[in-house]
Amino acid sequence: MFKARILSLLVALLFAAALRSQTPASWTTPLPPFKIVGNLYYVGSEDLAAYLIVTPQGGILINSNLASSPAQIKRSVEALGFKFSDVKILLISHAHYDHCAGSAEIKRLTGAKYEVMDADVPVVESGGATDFNYGMDKSMHFPPTKVDRVLHDGDRVELGGTVLTARLTAGHTKGTTTWTLDEQEGGKTLHVVIVGSPNVNPGYKLVGNKQYPQIAADYQHEFEVLKSLPCDIFLGAHGGYFDMLAKIQRMNAGDKSAFVDPGAYKAYITDREQAFEAELKKQQAGRS
Ligand SMILES: [Zn+2]
């Protein structure tokens, strides 16, 4: 009896350790928050991006990240001199636990209105249980969170004079959202694009996917949309998409336009589209 309990405790500990080891250190390593441009700030960790947009009517937060992230995000918002309770609207890049698991806690702390792209709403409200690929994988689940406004492709999110546009760029999830907004700096308009995710995860079925029959067509549509967007400032759901740590170094060395990088945006989209096409060809040839 005693031995069995020790054994089950050991199994539980090993399981917890395995879960934790799935989370890269860069996802939880804090990063000093900073201004990107205009009223747009970075408040995420070393790799899990979270963005704060500050307006006279309160803040918009993009991404709540891991269930453990709200405390880090709150500290970053406060370090910039803003009040966390001023966050009025919460948005996400897509309904995976590394971008939306903290949403329930952030709603509780701020009372923010949670606005999510239509096709990601069931996943968010089921805590990941209805995800087309990870629904059965409990390690990918997160606290179910009620959505307050269902967004559709092209919808605008407005607060205090700032307008964000939600672009449906599905494939990675059915409701993956790329956010665009314009910022003014030095008398110039800068187009900002926050990429939702163009990545084909390991194990994604692009051919004959019963849970998501139109997945390949959605990715193809996503790349058409991403290629059509004017972009001066390239951002995304992970810092790794846009080489953030290198850009911070340039910014800290005095480069005021370190984040203005339209060439990197184009190169990134091309690279991701090629990776998608290669994986699709491989699966179509039955070599997946
Ligand atoms: Zn994801």
Coordinates of C-alpha atoms in Angstrom, one line a residue, residues 53-284:
I53 CA -1.6 49.9 -26.4
V54 CA -2.2 52.9 -24.2
T55 CA -5.0 55.3 -25.0
P56 CA -6.8 58.2 -23.0
Q57 CA -9.7 55.7 -22.5
G58 CA -7.6 52.9 -21.1
G59 CA -5.4 50.1 -22.4
I60 CA -5.6 47.3 -25.0
L61 CA -3.6 44.1 -24.2
I62 CA -2.7 41.6 -26.9
N63 CA -2.0 38.1 -25.5
S64 CA -2.3 36.8 -21.9
N65 CA 0.3 34.0 -22.5
L66 CA 0.7 31.1 -20.0
A67 CA -1.5 30.6 -17.0
S68 CA 1.5 31.8 -14.9
S69 CA 2.2 34.9 -17.1
P70 CA -0.3 37.5 -15.8
A71 CA 1.9 38.5 -12.8
Q72 CA 4.8 39.1 -15.2
I73 CA 2.7 41.1 -17.6
K74 CA 1.2 43.1 -14.7
R75 CA 4.7 43.9 -13.4
S76 CA 5.8 45.1 -16.9
V77 CA 2.7 47.3 -17.3
E78 CA 3.4 48.9 -13.9
A79 CA 7.1 49.3 -14.6
L80 CA 6.1 51.5 -17.6
G81 CA 4.1 53.6 -15.2
F82 CA 0.6 52.4 -16.2
K83 CA -2.1 50.8 -14.1
F84 CA -2.9 47.2 -14.9
S85 CA -6.6 47.8 -13.9
D86 CA -6.8 50.4 -16.8
V87 CA -6.7 47.5 -19.4
K88 CA -10.1 47.6 -20.9
I89 CA -9.8 45.2 -23.9
L90 CA -8.0 41.8 -24.1
L91 CA -7.1 40.3 -27.5
I92 CA -5.1 37.3 -28.5
S93 CA -3.0 36.1 -31.4
H94 CA -4.5 32.6 -31.4
A95 CA -6.2 30.1 -29.1
H96 CA -3.1 28.1 -27.9
Y97 CA -2.2 27.9 -24.3
D98 CA 1.1 29.9 -24.7
H99 CA -1.0 33.0 -25.8
C100 CA -4.3 32.7 -24.1
A101 CA -4.0 30.6 -20.9
G102 CA -3.6 33.7 -18.7
S103 CA -6.9 35.3 -20.1
A104 CA -9.2 34.2 -17.3
E105 CA -6.9 35.6 -14.7
I106 CA -6.4 38.9 -16.6
K107 CA -10.2 39.3 -17.0
R108 CA -10.5 38.7 -13.2
L109 CA -7.8 41.3 -12.4
T110 CA -8.8 44.0 -14.8
G111 CA -12.4 43.4 -15.8
A112 CA -11.3 43.7 -19.5
K113 CA -13.6 42.8 -22.3
Y114 CA -12.3 39.7 -24.1
E115 CA -12.6 39.9 -27.8
V116 CA -11.7 36.8 -29.9
M117 CA -11.9 35.8 -33.6
D118 CA -15.1 33.7 -34.3
A119 CA -13.4 30.4 -35.2
D120 CA -11.2 30.5 -32.1
V121 CA -14.1 31.2 -29.7
P122 CA -15.1 27.5 -29.1
V123 CA -11.5 26.6 -28.3
V124 CA -11.0 29.5 -25.9
E125 CA -14.3 28.8 -24.1
S126 CA -13.6 25.1 -23.9
G127 CA -10.1 25.6 -22.5
G128 CA -8.5 23.9 -25.6
A129 CA -10.7 20.8 -25.5
T130 CA -12.1 21.5 -28.9
D131 CA -8.8 22.3 -30.6
F132 CA -8.6 20.5 -33.9
N133 CA -5.1 19.1 -33.2
Y134 CA -4.5 19.2 -29.4
G135 CA -8.1 18.7 -28.1
M136 CA -7.2 15.3 -26.6
D137 CA -3.9 16.5 -25.1
K138 CA -4.6 17.7 -21.6
S139 CA -1.1 19.2 -21.3
M140 CA -2.2 21.8 -23.9
H141 CA -5.4 22.7 -22.1
F142 CA -5.9 26.0 -20.2
P143 CA -8.6 27.7 -18.0
P144 CA -11.8 28.0 -20.1
T145 CA -12.6 31.7 -20.6
K146 CA -15.8 33.5 -21.6
V147 CA -15.5 35.6 -24.7
D148 CA -17.3 39.0 -24.5
R149 CA -17.2 40.0 -28.1
V150 CA -17.0 37.6 -31.1
L151 CA -14.8 39.1 -33.9
H152 CA -15.0 38.5 -37.6
D153 CA -12.4 39.0 -40.3
G154 CA -11.8 42.7 -40.9
D155 CA -13.5 43.8 -37.6
R156 CA -12.1 46.9 -35.9
V157 CA -11.3 47.2 -32.3
E158 CA -11.4 50.8 -31.2
L159 CA -10.5 52.6 -27.9
G160 CA -9.5 56.2 -27.2
G161 CA -8.6 57.0 -30.8
T162 CA -6.6 53.9 -31.6
V163 CA -8.0 51.5 -34.2
L164 CA -6.8 47.9 -34.6
T165 CA -8.0 45.7 -37.4
A166 CA -8.4 41.9 -36.9
R167 CA -7.3 39.9 -40.0
L168 CA -8.2 36.3 -40.1
T169 CA -5.0 34.4 -40.9
A170 CA -6.1 30.8 -40.1
G171 CA -4.3 27.5 -40.4
H172 CA -2.3 27.4 -37.3
T173 CA -5.6 27.6 -35.5
K174 CA -9.0 28.1 -37.1
G175 CA -9.2 31.7 -35.8
T176 CA -5.5 32.8 -35.8
T177 CA -5.6 36.6 -35.9
T178 CA -3.0 39.0 -37.3
W179 CA -3.5 42.5 -35.8
T180 CA -2.7 45.6 -37.8
L181 CA -2.6 49.3 -36.7
D182 CA -1.1 52.5 -37.8
E183 CA 1.2 54.6 -35.5
Q184 CA 2.4 58.1 -36.0
E185 CA 6.1 58.9 -35.3
G186 CA 8.1 61.9 -36.3
G187 CA 5.3 63.1 -38.7
K188 CA 5.3 59.7 -40.5
T189 CA 2.7 57.0 -40.5
L190 CA 4.1 53.6 -39.7
H191 CA 2.1 50.4 -40.5
V192 CA 2.4 47.8 -37.7
V193 CA 1.7 44.1 -38.3
I194 CA 1.5 41.7 -35.4
V195 CA 1.6 38.2 -37.0
G196 CA -0.7 35.6 -35.4
S197 CA 1.3 32.6 -36.6
P198 CA 2.1 31.2 -40.0
N199 CA 3.7 28.0 -38.6
V200 CA 2.8 24.4 -39.4
N201 CA 3.3 22.6 -36.1
P202 CA 4.8 19.1 -35.9
G203 CA 2.0 16.5 -36.4
Y204 CA -0.4 18.9 -38.2
K205 CA -2.3 17.0 -40.9
L206 CA -2.6 19.2 -44.0
V207 CA -4.1 16.5 -46.2
G208 CA -7.3 14.6 -45.2
N209 CA -7.7 16.3 -41.9
K210 CA -11.2 15.3 -40.7
Q211 CA -11.2 17.9 -37.8
Y212 CA -10.1 20.7 -40.1
P213 CA -10.8 19.8 -43.8
Q214 CA -9.9 23.3 -45.2
I215 CA -6.6 23.6 -43.3
A216 CA -4.3 23.8 -46.4
A217 CA -6.6 26.3 -48.2
D218 CA -6.7 28.4 -45.0
Y219 CA -2.9 28.5 -44.8
Q220 CA -2.7 29.5 -48.5
H221 CA -5.3 32.3 -47.9
E222 CA -3.2 33.4 -44.8
F223 CA -0.1 33.8 -46.9
E224 CA -2.0 35.9 -49.5
V225 CA -3.3 38.1 -46.7
L226 CA 0.1 38.5 -45.1
K227 CA 1.7 39.4 -48.4
S228 CA -0.9 42.0 -49.0
L229 CA -0.4 43.9 -45.8
P230 CA 1.7 47.0 -45.8
C231 CA 4.3 46.6 -43.0
D232 CA 6.9 48.9 -41.5
I233 CA 7.0 47.5 -38.0
F234 CA 7.1 43.7 -38.0
L235 CA 5.9 42.1 -34.7
G236 CA 4.3 38.7 -33.8
A237 CA 3.1 36.3 -31.2
H238 CA 6.6 35.1 -30.4
G239 CA 9.7 37.4 -30.2
G240 CA 11.5 34.8 -32.3
Y241 CA 9.4 35.6 -35.4
F242 CA 11.0 39.0 -35.7
D243 CA 14.4 38.5 -34.1
M244 CA 13.3 40.7 -31.1
L245 CA 16.3 40.3 -28.8
A246 CA 18.7 41.5 -31.6
K247 CA 16.4 44.4 -32.3
I248 CA 16.3 45.3 -28.6
Q249 CA 20.1 45.4 -28.6
R250 CA 20.1 47.8 -31.5
M251 CA 17.5 49.9 -29.8
N252 CA 19.5 50.1 -26.6
A253 CA 22.6 51.0 -28.6
G254 CA 20.7 54.1 -29.9
D255 CA 19.0 52.9 -33.1
K256 CA 15.6 54.7 -32.9
S257 CA 14.2 52.7 -35.8
A258 CA 15.4 49.3 -34.8
F259 CA 11.9 47.9 -35.1
V260 CA 11.3 49.4 -38.6
D261 CA 12.1 46.4 -40.7
P262 CA 9.8 45.9 -43.8
G263 CA 12.5 43.7 -45.4
A264 CA 12.5 41.2 -42.5
Y265 CA 8.7 41.0 -42.7
K266 CA 8.8 40.0 -46.4
A267 CA 11.6 37.5 -45.9
Y268 CA 9.8 35.9 -43.0
I269 CA 6.6 35.5 -44.8
T270 CA 8.4 34.0 -47.8
D271 CA 10.3 31.6 -45.6
R272 CA 7.2 30.4 -43.8
E273 CA 5.2 30.0 -47.0
Q274 CA 8.0 27.9 -48.5
A275 CA 8.1 25.8 -45.3
F276 CA 4.3 25.3 -45.6
E277 CA 4.5 24.4 -49.3
A278 CA 7.3 21.9 -48.7
E279 CA 5.3 20.2 -45.9
L280 CA 2.1 20.1 -48.0
K281 CA 4.0 18.5 -51.0
K282 CA 5.6 15.9 -48.6
Q283 CA 2.1 15.0 -47.2
Q284 CA 0.5 15.0 -50.6

